[in-house]
Coordinates of N, CA and C in Angstrom, one line a residue:
X46 N -139.1 -188.4 -62.3 CA -140.0 -188.2 -62.2 C -140.2 -188.6 -59.8
X47 N -141.7 -188.7 -59.9 CA -141.9 -188.6 -59.4 C -141.8 -189.7 -58.2
X48 N -140.4 -190.1 -56.6 CA -140.7 -191.6 -55.6 C -142.2 -191.5 -55.3
X49 N -142.6 -192.3 -55.6 CA -144.3 -192.8 -54.3 C -143.8 -194.1 -54.0
X50 N -144.6 -194.5 -53.0 CA -144.9 -195.1 -51.9 C -145.9 -195.6 -51.8
X51 N -146.4 -196.9 -52.7 CA -147.7 -197.2 -52.1 C -148.2 -198.3 -51.2
X52 N -149.1 -198.0 -50.2 CA -149.1 -199.0 -49.1 C -150.9 -200.0 -49.5
X53 N -150.4 -201.0 -49.1 CA -152.4 -202.1 -49.6 C -152.7 -201.7 -48.6
X54 N -154.1 -202.5 -48.5 CA -155.1 -202.5 -46.9 C -155.1 -204.3 -47.0
X55 N -156.2 -204.0 -46.1 CA -155.9 -205.3 -45.6 C -156.5 -206.4 -45.7
X56 N -154.8 -207.6 -45.7 CA -155.5 -209.1 -47.2 C -155.9 -208.8 -48.4
X57 N -154.3 -207.5 -48.5 CA -154.2 -206.9 -50.2 C -152.1 -206.5 -50.4
X58 N -152.4 -207.1 -51.3 CA -151.1 -207.1 -51.9 C -150.5 -206.5 -52.2
X59 N -149.7 -205.9 -53.3 CA -149.3 -205.3 -55.1 C -150.4 -205.5 -55.6
X60 N -151.2 -205.8 -55.8 CA -152.4 -206.1 -57.1 C -153.4 -205.6 -56.4
X61 N -153.2 -205.0 -55.2 CA -155.1 -204.0 -55.6 C -154.1 -202.3 -56.0
X62 N -153.2 -202.7 -56.1 CA -152.6 -201.0 -56.6 C -151.7 -201.8 -58.9
X63 N -152.4 -202.9 -59.0 CA -152.0 -203.5 -60.3 C -151.9 -202.5 -61.4
X64 N -153.4 -201.9 -61.1 CA -153.6 -200.7 -62.3 C -152.8 -199.5 -62.3
X65 N -152.1 -198.7 -61.0 CA -151.4 -197.9 -60.5 C -149.9 -198.1 -61.5
X66 N -149.5 -199.4 -61.1 CA -148.4 -199.4 -61.4 C -148.0 -199.3 -62.2
X67 N -149.7 -199.8 -63.5 CA -148.7 -199.8 -65.0 C -149.9 -198.7 -65.1
X68 N -150.6 -197.7 -64.8 CA -150.6 -195.9 -65.3 C -150.3 -195.2 -65.3
X69 N -149.8 -195.2 -63.9 CA -148.9 -194.2 -63.3 C -147.0 -194.0 -64.0
X70 N -147.2 -195.6 -64.5 CA -145.3 -195.7 -64.8 C -144.7 -194.8 -65.4
X71 N -145.4 -193.2 -66.4 CA -144.7 -192.2 -66.8 C -144.8 -191.4 -65.6
X72 N -145.5 -191.6 -64.6 CA -145.1 -190.3 -64.0 C -144.5 -190.6 -62.0
X73 N -144.0 -191.7 -61.9 CA -143.8 -192.1 -60.7 C -142.4 -193.0 -61.4
X74 N -142.3 -193.4 -59.8 CA -141.0 -194.5 -59.5 C -141.5 -194.7 -58.4
X75 N -142.1 -196.0 -58.6 CA -143.3 -196.8 -57.4 C -142.5 -197.7 -56.8
X76 N -143.0 -197.9 -55.3 CA -142.4 -198.8 -54.1 C -143.5 -199.2 -53.8
X77 N -144.3 -200.7 -54.1 CA -145.5 -201.3 -52.7 C -144.8 -201.8 -51.6
X78 N -145.4 -201.3 -50.1 CA -144.3 -201.5 -49.2 C -145.2 -202.4 -48.4
X79 N -144.8 -203.0 -47.9 CA -145.0 -204.2 -47.2 C -145.8 -204.4 -46.3
X80 N -146.8 -204.6 -45.5 CA -147.5 -204.4 -44.7 C -148.4 -206.0 -43.8
X81 N -147.5 -206.9 -43.8 CA -148.3 -208.0 -43.6 C -146.7 -208.6 -42.8
X82 N -146.0 -208.2 -42.5 CA -145.1 -209.2 -41.1 C -145.2 -208.2 -39.9
X83 N -145.9 -207.3 -39.5 CA -146.2 -206.5 -38.2 C -147.5 -206.4 -37.3
X84 N -148.2 -206.4 -35.7 CA -149.1 -206.5 -35.6 C -149.5 -204.8 -34.9
X85 N -148.8 -203.5 -35.4 CA -149.0 -202.8 -34.5 C -148.9 -201.7 -36.0
X86 N -149.5 -200.8 -35.9 CA -149.4 -199.4 -36.9 C -147.6 -199.0 -37.0
X87 N -147.9 -198.7 -35.2 CA -146.2 -198.5 -35.4 C -145.7 -199.6 -36.6
X88 N -145.3 -200.3 -36.0 CA -144.5 -201.1 -36.5 C -145.0 -201.2 -38.2
X89 N -145.4 -201.5 -38.6 CA -146.1 -202.0 -39.9 C -145.3 -200.4 -40.4
X90 N -145.3 -199.3 -39.6 CA -144.7 -197.6 -40.2 C -143.7 -197.8 -41.0
X91 N -142.6 -198.1 -39.2 CA -141.3 -198.2 -39.5 C -140.9 -199.3 -39.9
X92 N -141.4 -199.9 -40.9 CA -140.8 -200.9 -41.5 C -141.0 -200.1 -42.8
X93 N -142.0 -199.6 -43.6 CA -142.4 -198.8 -44.8 C -141.5 -197.6 -45.2
X94 N -141.0 -196.7 -43.6 CA -139.9 -195.6 -44.0 C -138.4 -196.7 -44.5
X95 N -137.8 -198.2 -43.2 CA -137.1 -198.1 -43.8 C -136.9 -199.3 -44.8
X96 N -137.6 -200.1 -45.6 CA -137.9 -200.6 -46.8 C -138.1 -199.6 -47.7
X97 N -138.3 -198.3 -47.8 CA -139.2 -197.5 -48.4 C -137.4 -197.1 -49.6
X98 N -136.8 -197.2 -51.1 CA -136.0 -197.0 -51.4 C -136.0 -195.8 -52.0
X99 N -136.3 -194.7 -51.2 CA -136.2 -193.3 -51.8 C -136.2 -192.4 -50.5
X100 N -135.9 -192.0 -50.3 CA -135.6 -191.0 -48.8 C -137.3 -190.1 -48.5
X101 N -137.4 -189.0 -49.8 CA -138.5 -188.4 -49.4 C -139.1 -188.9 -50.7
X102 N -140.4 -189.5 -50.7 CA -141.6 -189.7 -51.5 C -143.1 -190.1 -51.4
X103 N -143.7 -189.1 -52.0 CA -145.4 -189.2 -52.5 C -145.7 -190.7 -51.8
X104 N -146.9 -190.2 -50.9 CA -147.4 -191.6 -49.9 C -148.6 -191.8 -49.9
X105 N -149.3 -192.9 -50.8 CA -150.7 -193.2 -51.0 C -151.4 -194.4 -49.8
X106 N -151.9 -195.0 -49.4 CA -152.7 -195.1 -48.2 C -153.9 -196.1 -49.0
X107 N -154.1 -197.4 -49.1 CA -155.4 -197.5 -49.6 C -156.2 -198.1 -48.3
X108 N -157.2 -198.0 -47.7 CA -157.6 -199.1 -46.7 C -157.0 -198.7 -45.5
X109 N -156.6 -200.2 -44.8 CA -155.8 -199.8 -43.7 C -154.6 -199.2 -44.0
X110 N -153.7 -199.4 -45.7 CA -153.2 -199.0 -46.2 C -152.6 -197.0 -45.0
X111 N -154.0 -196.6 -45.6 CA -154.1 -195.0 -45.3 C -154.1 -194.8 -43.5
X112 N -154.3 -196.3 -42.6 CA -154.2 -195.7 -41.5 C -152.5 -195.7 -40.8
X113 N -151.6 -197.3 -41.9 CA -150.4 -196.6 -41.9 C -149.8 -195.9 -42.5
X114 N -150.4 -195.2 -43.2 CA -150.2 -193.6 -43.8 C -149.7 -192.7 -42.9
X115 N -151.0 -192.6 -41.8 CA -151.0 -191.5 -41.1 C -150.1 -192.0 -40.2
X116 N -149.6 -192.5 -39.6 CA -148.2 -193.5 -38.8 C -147.1 -193.1 -39.5
X117 N -146.6 -193.4 -40.8 CA -145.9 -192.7 -41.1 C -145.3 -190.8 -41.0
X118 N -146.6 -190.5 -41.0 CA -146.5 -189.0 -40.7 C -146.2 -188.5 -39.6
X119 N -146.6 -189.2 -38.5 CA -146.6 -189.2 -37.3 C -144.7 -189.1 -36.3
X120 N -144.1 -190.6 -37.7 CA -142.5 -191.0 -37.8 C -142.2 -189.9 -38.5
X121 N -141.7 -190.0 -39.0 CA -141.5 -189.2 -40.4 C -142.0 -187.8 -40.9
X122 N -143.0 -187.1 -40.7 CA -143.3 -185.6 -41.7 C -142.4 -185.6 -42.6
X123 N -141.2 -185.2 -42.3 CA -140.5 -184.6 -43.6 C -139.9 -185.4 -44.8
X124 N -140.3 -187.1 -44.3 CA -140.0 -187.5 -45.7 C -141.3 -188.1 -46.5
X125 N -142.2 -186.9 -46.3 CA -143.4 -187.7 -47.1 C -144.2 -185.3 -47.7
X126 N -143.9 -185.9 -48.9 CA -143.8 -184.3 -50.0 C -145.0 -184.9 -50.4
X127 N -146.0 -185.5 -50.5 CA -147.9 -185.6 -50.7 C -148.6 -187.0 -50.2
X128 N -149.5 -186.6 -49.9 CA -150.3 -187.9 -49.3 C -152.1 -187.3 -50.0
X129 N -152.0 -189.3 -50.3 CA -153.1 -189.8 -51.2 C -153.6 -190.6 -49.8
X130 N -155.0 -190.2 -49.5 CA -155.6 -191.3 -48.8 C -157.4 -191.8 -49.4
X131 N -157.0 -193.0 -49.8 CA -158.1 -193.4 -50.6 C -158.6 -194.5 -50.0
X132 N -160.1 -194.5 -49.9 CA -160.6 -195.6 -49.1 C -160.5 -195.9 -47.6
X133 N -160.3 -195.0 -47.0 CA -159.7 -195.2 -45.6 C -160.6 -193.8 -44.5
X134 N -159.7 -193.6 -43.5 CA -160.6 -193.3 -42.3 C -159.3 -192.4 -41.3
X135 N -159.8 -191.4 -41.0 CA -159.1 -191.3 -39.3 C -159.1 -190.9 -38.5
X136 N -160.4 -191.9 -38.6 CA -161.0 -192.6 -36.9 C -160.4 -193.5 -36.8
X137 N -160.6 -193.6 -34.9 CA -160.0 -195.0 -34.5 C -161.1 -195.9 -34.9
X138 N -160.7 -197.6 -34.8 CA -162.3 -198.1 -34.6 C -162.9 -197.6 -33.1
X139 N -164.2 -198.2 -33.8 CA -165.4 -198.0 -32.9 C -165.4 -199.6 -31.4
X140 N -166.1 -199.4 -30.7 CA -165.7 -201.2 -29.8 C -166.2 -201.8 -31.4
X141 N -167.8 -202.0 -31.4 CA -168.7 -202.6 -31.8 C -167.8 -203.3 -33.2
X142 N -166.7 -202.2 -34.3 CA -166.3 -202.2 -35.2 C -165.1 -203.6 -34.6
X143 N -164.4 -203.2 -33.8 CA -162.8 -204.4 -33.1 C -164.2 -205.4 -32.7
X144 N -165.1 -205.8 -32.3 CA -165.9 -206.6 -31.5 C -166.1 -208.0 -32.7
X145 N -166.3 -207.1 -34.1 CA -166.1 -208.0 -35.9 C -165.4 -208.3 -36.1
X146 N -164.6 -207.1 -35.9 CA -162.7 -207.6 -36.2 C -162.8 -208.8 -35.3
X147 N -162.7 -208.9 -34.2 CA -162.1 -210.7 -34.2 C -163.3 -211.5 -33.8
X148 N -164.2 -211.3 -34.0 CA -164.8 -212.6 -35.0 C -165.1 -213.0 -36.4
X149 N -164.2 -212.4 -36.5 CA -163.4 -212.9 -38.1 C -162.7 -213.5 -38.0
X150 N -162.0 -212.7 -37.5 CA -160.4 -213.4 -37.1 C -160.8 -215.1 -37.3
X151 N -161.7 -214.9 -35.4 CA -161.6 -215.9 -35.2 C -162.2 -217.0 -36.1
X152 N -163.1 -216.7 -36.5 CA -163.3 -217.5 -37.6 C -162.9 -217.8 -38.8
X153 N -161.7 -216.7 -39.2 CA -160.5 -217.7 -40.2 C -159.8 -218.2 -39.4
X154 N -159.7 -218.7 -38.2 CA -158.2 -219.4 -37.4 C -159.6 -221.3 -37.8
X155 N -160.6 -221.0 -37.1 CA -161.1 -221.8 -37.3 C -161.3 -222.8 -38.7
X156 N -161.6 -221.8 -39.9 CA -161.6 -222.6 -40.7 C -160.7 -222.2 -41.6
X157 N -159.5 -221.9 -41.0 CA -158.0 -222.1 -41.8 C -158.0 -221.4 -42.9
X158 N -158.9 -220.4 -43.2 CA -159.2 -219.8 -44.4 C -160.2 -218.8 -44.5
X159 N -159.9 -218.2 -45.9 CA -161.4 -216.4 -45.4 C -162.5 -217.2 -46.6
X160 N -162.9 -218.4 -47.2 CA -164.5 -218.3 -47.8 C -165.4 -217.8 -46.7
X161 N -165.3 -218.5 -46.7 CA -166.4 -217.7 -44.8 C -166.5 -216.2 -44.5
X162 N -165.2 -216.1 -44.6 CA -165.4 -214.3 -44.9 C -165.1 -213.3 -45.9
X163 N -165.2 -213.9 -46.9 CA -164.7 -213.6 -47.7 C -166.5 -213.5 -48.4
X164 N -167.1 -214.2 -48.5 CA -168.6 -214.6 -48.7 C -169.4 -213.3 -47.6
X165 N -169.4 -213.0 -46.2 CA -170.1 -212.2 -45.5 C -169.4 -210.6 -45.9
X166 N -167.7 -210.6 -46.6 CA -167.6 -209.5 -46.4 C -168.2 -208.5 -47.9
X167 N -167.7 -209.7 -48.8 CA -167.9 -208.7 -50.5 C -169.1 -207.9 -50.3
X168 N -169.9 -208.5 -50.0 CA -171.1 -207.5 -50.6 C -171.0 -205.8 -50.3
X169 N -169.6 -205.4 -49.0 CA -169.3 -205.0 -48.2 C -168.9 -203.8 -49.1
X170 N -167.5 -204.5 -49.7 CA -166.2 -204.2 -50.0 C -166.1 -203.6 -51.5
X171 N -167.5 -204.3 -52.8 CA -167.2 -203.9 -54.1 C -169.2 -203.1 -54.0
X172 N -169.1 -202.7 -54.8 CA -170.6 -202.2 -55.2 C -171.1 -202.7 -55.8
X173 N -172.1 -202.6 -55.3 CA -173.2 -203.7 -55.3 C -173.7 -204.1 -57.8
X174 N -172.6 -203.4 -58.2 CA -172.9 -204.1 -59.3 C -171.8 -204.8 -60.4
X175 N -170.4 -204.8 -59.2 CA -169.6 -205.9 -59.3 C -169.6 -206.9 -59.0
X176 N -170.0 -207.4 -57.6 CA -170.6 -208.7 -57.3 C -170.3 -209.3 -58.2
X177 N -170.5 -209.9 -59.2 CA -170.8 -210.7 -60.2 C -170.0 -210.4 -61.1
X178 N -168.9 -210.2 -61.2 CA -167.7 -209.6 -61.9 C -165.9 -210.4 -61.6
X179 N -166.6 -211.9 -62.8 CA -166.0 -212.4 -61.7 C -164.0 -212.4 -62.0
X180 N -163.6 -211.8 -62.1 CA -162.0 -211.5 -62.8 C -161.8 -211.1 -61.7
X181 N -162.4 -209.5 -60.7 CA -162.5 -208.8 -59.8 C -162.8 -209.7 -59.1
X182 N -163.8 -210.7 -58.7 CA -164.2 -210.8 -57.9 C -162.6 -212.5 -57.1
X183 N -162.5 -213.1 -58.1 CA -161.5 -213.7 -58.2 C -160.0 -213.3 -57.0
X184 N -159.7 -211.7 -57.9 CA -158.1 -211.5 -57.7 C -158.4 -211.0 -56.4
X185 N -159.4 -210.2 -55.6 CA -159.8 -210.0 -54.3 C -159.6 -211.1 -53.4
X186 N -160.1 -212.5 -53.7 CA -160.1 -213.4 -52.7 C -158.5 -214.2 -53.6
X187 N -157.5 -213.7 -54.5 CA -156.4 -214.6 -54.2 C -155.4 -213.8 -53.6
X188 N -155.7 -212.1 -53.6 CA -155.4 -211.2 -52.3 C -155.0 -212.5 -50.8
X189 N -156.5 -212.5 -51.2 CA -156.2 -212.8 -49.3 C -155.6 -214.1 -49.1
X190 N -155.8 -214.8 -50.0 CA -155.5 -216.1 -49.9 C -153.4 -216.1 -49.9
X191 N -153.1 -215.0 -50.5 CA -151.7 -215.0 -50.7 C -151.5 -214.0 -49.3
X192 N -152.1 -213.3 -49.0 CA -151.7 -213.1 -47.5 C -151.8 -214.0 -46.3
X193 N -152.6 -214.7 -46.7 CA -152.6 -215.4 -45.7 C -153.8 -215.5 -44.0
X194 N -153.8 -216.0 -43.4 CA -154.3 -215.7 -42.0 C -153.4 -215.6 -41.5
X195 N -152.5 -216.1 -41.2 CA -151.2 -215.1 -39.7 C -151.8 -214.0 -40.3
X196 N -151.2 -213.2 -41.4 CA -151.0 -211.7 -41.3 C -152.5 -211.4 -41.4
X197 N -153.1 -211.4 -41.7 CA -155.1 -211.0 -41.2 C -154.3 -210.9 -40.0
X198 N -154.2 -212.1 -39.3 CA -154.8 -212.0 -38.1 C -153.6 -210.5 -37.3
X199 N -152.9 -210.5 -37.9 CA -151.6 -209.6 -37.0 C -151.7 -208.0 -37.8
X200 N -153.2 -207.7 -38.9 CA -153.4 -206.6 -39.3 C -154.5 -206.2 -38.7
X201 N -155.3 -207.3 -38.1 CA -156.3 -207.0 -37.6 C -155.9 -206.2 -36.2
X202 N -155.1 -207.1 -35.6 CA -154.3 -206.4 -34.5 C -153.8 -204.6 -34.9
X203 N -153.4 -204.6 -35.6 CA -153.1 -203.1 -35.3 C -154.0 -202.0 -35.9
X204 N -155.1 -203.2 -36.6 CA -156.2 -202.3 -36.9 C -157.1 -201.5 -35.7
X205 N -157.7 -202.9 -35.1 CA -158.0 -202.3 -33.7 C -157.3 -201.4 -33.0
X206 N -156.0 -201.2 -32.4 CA -154.9 -200.5 -32.2 C -155.0 -199.3 -32.3
X207 N -155.4 -199.5 -33.5 CA -154.7 -197.3 -34.1 C -155.5 -196.5 -33.5
X208 N -154.3 -195.8 -33.7 CA -154.8 -194.2 -33.1 C -156.1 -193.6 -33.6
X209 N -156.7 -192.5 -33.0 CA -157.0 -191.5 -33.9 C -156.3 -190.8 -34.2
X210 N -156.4 -190.4 -35.9 CA -155.5 -189.5 -36.3 C -156.0 -188.1 -36.8
X211 N -157.5 -187.7 -36.5 CA -157.9 -185.9 -36.9 C -157.3 -185.5 -35.5
X212 N -156.8 -185.4 -34.8 CA -156.0 -184.3 -34.0 C -154.7 -184.2 -35.4
X213 N -154.4 -185.0 -35.7 CA -153.0 -184.3 -36.7 C -153.7 -183.4 -37.8
X214 N -154.4 -183.7 -38.0 CA -154.9 -183.3 -39.4 C -154.8 -182.0 -40.5
X215 N -154.8 -180.8 -39.3 CA -154.5 -179.5 -39.5 C -152.9 -179.3 -39.6
X216 N -152.5 -181.0 -39.1 CA -150.5 -180.5 -39.3 C -149.7 -180.6 -40.3
X217 N -150.8 -181.6 -41.3 CA -150.3 -181.7 -42.6 C -150.3 -180.5 -43.4
X218 N -149.3 -180.7 -43.5 CA -149.0 -179.9 -44.4 C -148.0 -180.1 -46.3
X219 N -148.8 -180.7 -46.6 CA -147.9 -181.2 -48.5 C -149.6 -181.4 -48.5
X220 N -149.8 -181.4 -50.5 CA -150.5 -181.5 -50.7 C -151.5 -182.6 -50.8
X221 N -152.3 -183.1 -50.7 CA -153.1 -184.2 -50.5 C -154.7 -184.6 -50.9
X222 N -154.8 -185.4 -51.2 CA -156.2 -186.0 -51.6 C -156.9 -187.1 -50.9
X223 N -157.2 -186.8 -50.9 CA -159.0 -187.6 -50.3 C -159.5 -188.5 -51.6
X224 N -159.9 -189.5 -51.4 CA -160.5 -190.2 -52.7 C -161.3 -191.0 -51.9
X225 N -162.6 -191.3 -52.8 CA -163.2 -192.7 -52.1 C -164.8 -192.4 -53.1
X226 N -164.9 -194.1 -52.7 CA -165.9 -194.7 -53.8 C -167.4 -194.3 -53.2
X227 N -168.2 -193.4 -54.2 CA -168.9 -193.2 -53.6 C -170.0 -194.1 -52.6
X228 N -170.5 -195.2 -53.0 CA -171.2 -196.3 -52.0 C -169.7 -197.6 -51.7
X229 N -168.8 -196.2 -50.4 CA -167.7 -197.1 -50.1 C -168.5 -197.8 -48.7
X230 N -168.8 -199.2 -47.9 CA -169.6 -199.2 -47.1 C -169.0 -199.4 -46.2
X231 N -167.7 -199.6 -46.2 CA -166.4 -199.8 -44.9 C -166.1 -198.7 -44.5
X232 N -165.5 -197.5 -45.4 CA -165.4 -196.7 -44.9 C -166.0 -195.1 -46.4
X233 N -167.2 -195.4 -45.4 CA -168.0 -194.1 -45.7 C -168.1 -193.1 -46.5
X234 N -168.5 -191.9 -47.2 CA -168.1 -190.7 -47.3 C -167.8 -189.5 -46.4
X235 N -168.7 -189.9 -45.2 CA -168.7 -188.6 -44.4 C -167.3 -188.9 -43.8
X236 N -166.2 -190.1 -43.9 CA -165.2 -190.2 -43.4 C -164.1 -189.5 -44.1
X237 N -164.7 -189.2 -45.5 CA -163.5 -189.1 -46.4 C -163.7 -187.2 -46.1
X238 N -164.9 -187.0 -45.9 CA -165.4 -185.6 -46.0 C -164.6 -184.5 -44.6
X239 N -164.6 -185.6 -43.6 CA -164.3 -185.0 -42.2 C -162.6 -185.1 -42.2
X240 N -161.5 -186.0 -43.0 CA -161.0 -185.6 -43.6 C -159.9 -184.5 -44.4
X241 N -161.0 -184.7 -44.9 CA -160.9 -183.7 -46.3 C -161.4 -181.9 -45.6
X242 N -161.9 -182.0 -44.8 CA -162.2 -180.7 -44.0 C -160.9 -180.5 -43.6
X243 N -160.1 -181.6 -42.5 CA -159.5 -180.8 -41.6 C -157.9 -180.8 -42.6
X244 N -157.9 -181.7 -43.2 CA -156.6 -181.1 -44.2 C -156.2 -180.1 -44.7
X245 N -155.7 -178.9 -44.6 CA -155.2 -178.0 -45.1 C -155.3 -178.0 -46.7
X246 N -156.1 -177.8 -47.1 CA -156.0 -177.5 -49.3 C -155.9 -179.0 -49.4
X247 N -156.6 -179.6 -48.9 CA -157.1 -181.3 -49.2 C -158.2 -180.9 -50.2
X248 N -158.1 -181.8 -51.9 CA -159.1 -182.1 -52.5 C -159.8 -183.4 -52.5
X249 N -161.2 -183.5 -52.5 CA -161.7 -184.7 -52.0 C -162.0 -184.9 -53.9
X250 N -162.4 -186.2 -54.1 CA -162.5 -186.8 -55.2 C -163.7 -187.8 -55.2
X251 N -164.5 -187.9 -55.3 CA -165.6 -189.3 -55.2 C -165.8 -190.0 -56.4
X252 N -165.4 -191.2 -56.3 CA -165.5 -192.0 -57.6 C -167.0 -193.1 -57.8
X253 N -168.2 -191.8 -58.8 CA -169.6 -192.8 -58.9 C -169.7 -193.9 -59.2
X254 N -170.1 -194.7 -58.1 CA -170.5 -196.2 -58.7 C -169.3 -196.7 -58.3
X255 N -169.4 -197.1 -57.4 CA -167.5 -197.6 -56.8 C -168.4 -197.1 -55.2
X256 N -167.4 -199.0 -55.3 CA -167.4 -199.8 -53.4 C -165.9 -199.6 -52.9
X257 N -166.0 -199.9 -52.0 CA -164.6 -199.6 -51.6 C -163.1 -199.9 -52.0
X258 N -163.2 -200.6 -52.8 CA -162.3 -200.8 -53.6 C -162.1 -200.0 -55.6
X259 N -161.8 -198.7 -54.3 CA -161.4 -198.2 -55.7 C -160.1 -198.2 -56.8
X260 N -159.4 -198.5 -56.2 CA -158.2 -198.3 -57.0 C -158.3 -199.8 -58.0
X261 N -159.5 -201.1 -57.5 CA -159.2 -202.3 -58.8 C -160.7 -202.3 -59.3
X262 N -162.1 -201.4 -59.1 CA -163.2 -201.1 -58.8 C -162.7 -200.6 -60.6
X263 N -162.5 -198.4 -60.4 CA -162.7 -198.0 -61.0 C -161.2 -197.3 -61.1
X264 N -160.5 -198.5 -62.0 CA -158.9 -197.3 -62.0 C -158.9 -196.7 -62.8
X265 N -159.1 -196.3 -64.0 CA -159.1 -195.3 -64.5 C -159.5 -193.9 -64.1
X266 N -160.0 -193.2 -62.8 CA -160.6 -192.4 -62.2 C -159.1 -192.6 -61.2
X267 N -159.1 -192.7 -60.4 CA -158.3 -193.5 -59.5 C -156.9 -192.9 -60.6
X268 N -156.6 -193.2 -61.3 CA -155.5 -193.1 -61.6 C -155.9 -191.8 -62.2
X269 N -156.2 -191.1 -62.6 CA -156.8 -190.1 -63.0 C -156.6 -188.8 -62.2
X270 N -157.1 -189.4 -61.0 CA -156.9 -188.2 -59.5 C -155.6 -188.5 -59.5
X271 N -154.6 -189.7 -59.3 CA -153.8 -189.5 -58.4 C -152.5 -188.6 -59.3
X272 N -152.8 -188.5 -60.9 CA -151.8 -188.5 -61.8 C -152.1 -186.7 -61.5
X273 N -153.2 -186.7 -61.5 CA -153.4 -184.7 -61.1 C -152.9 -184.5 -59.9
X274 N -152.9 -185.2 -58.5 CA -152.1 -185.1 -57.6 C -151.0 -184.9 -57.7
X275 N -150.2 -185.5 -57.9 CA -148.8 -185.9 -58.4 C -148.4 -184.6 -58.8
X276 N -149.2 -184.1 -60.1 CA -148.4 -182.7 -60.9 C -148.9 -181.2 -59.6
X277 N -150.0 -181.5 -58.9 CA -150.0 -180.8 -58.5 C -148.7 -179.8 -57.5
X278 N -149.1 -178.2 -57.2 CA -147.4 -177.4 -57.0 C -147.7 -177.1 -55.3
X279 N -146.5 -177.3 -55.2 CA -146.3 -177.5 -53.1 C -145.9 -178.2 -52.5
X280 N -145.2 -179.1 -53.2 CA -144.4 -180.9 -52.7 C -143.3 -180.2 -52.4

């Protein structure tokens, strides 16, 4: 079975990958990385590499996890056998997005929790048809609570300070999957088209009727795409 490291996104833990941990169990030996303890992409990536129980592995990053995956490739490209980028971007933060992030951090610190942040962000995180999916919404909120405010502050600082990964796309020489929800409002389709066009041989997969939280919103489609990616030649 293929060794596979899964990197969660902002305010996510292993639950964001729960459907993949079950659905890919016969195809991969999986490890979920911890990206809650550091405040820079470089430190997050170094921890992923230090704690991965495999010398060489397939790497899948969701949202912020994609930013970390790019940094893993910069630090140790020889350890990555294939790459999947889900609902993420190679672009750096814009000044406007950085300002918004700092406002959300201030709100979470002031309120000592994520209820106001979730209220504002949820419509941008999931497809409109899933806003009243109580189990899905409850798990997204529970993940945020488990990660906690202190880790959220560290993660947002890391995201604000992340590098522009677009110049390195052409040097990625492993089988690559780029996947996003059609209606992803946080990291939209054009960002994924840009990554897929820049990575030699990359395959772009668009999940219909899906927002930003593709691994949780449309797990069957995501698992199908990941299984195909894991079986592709060239690693």
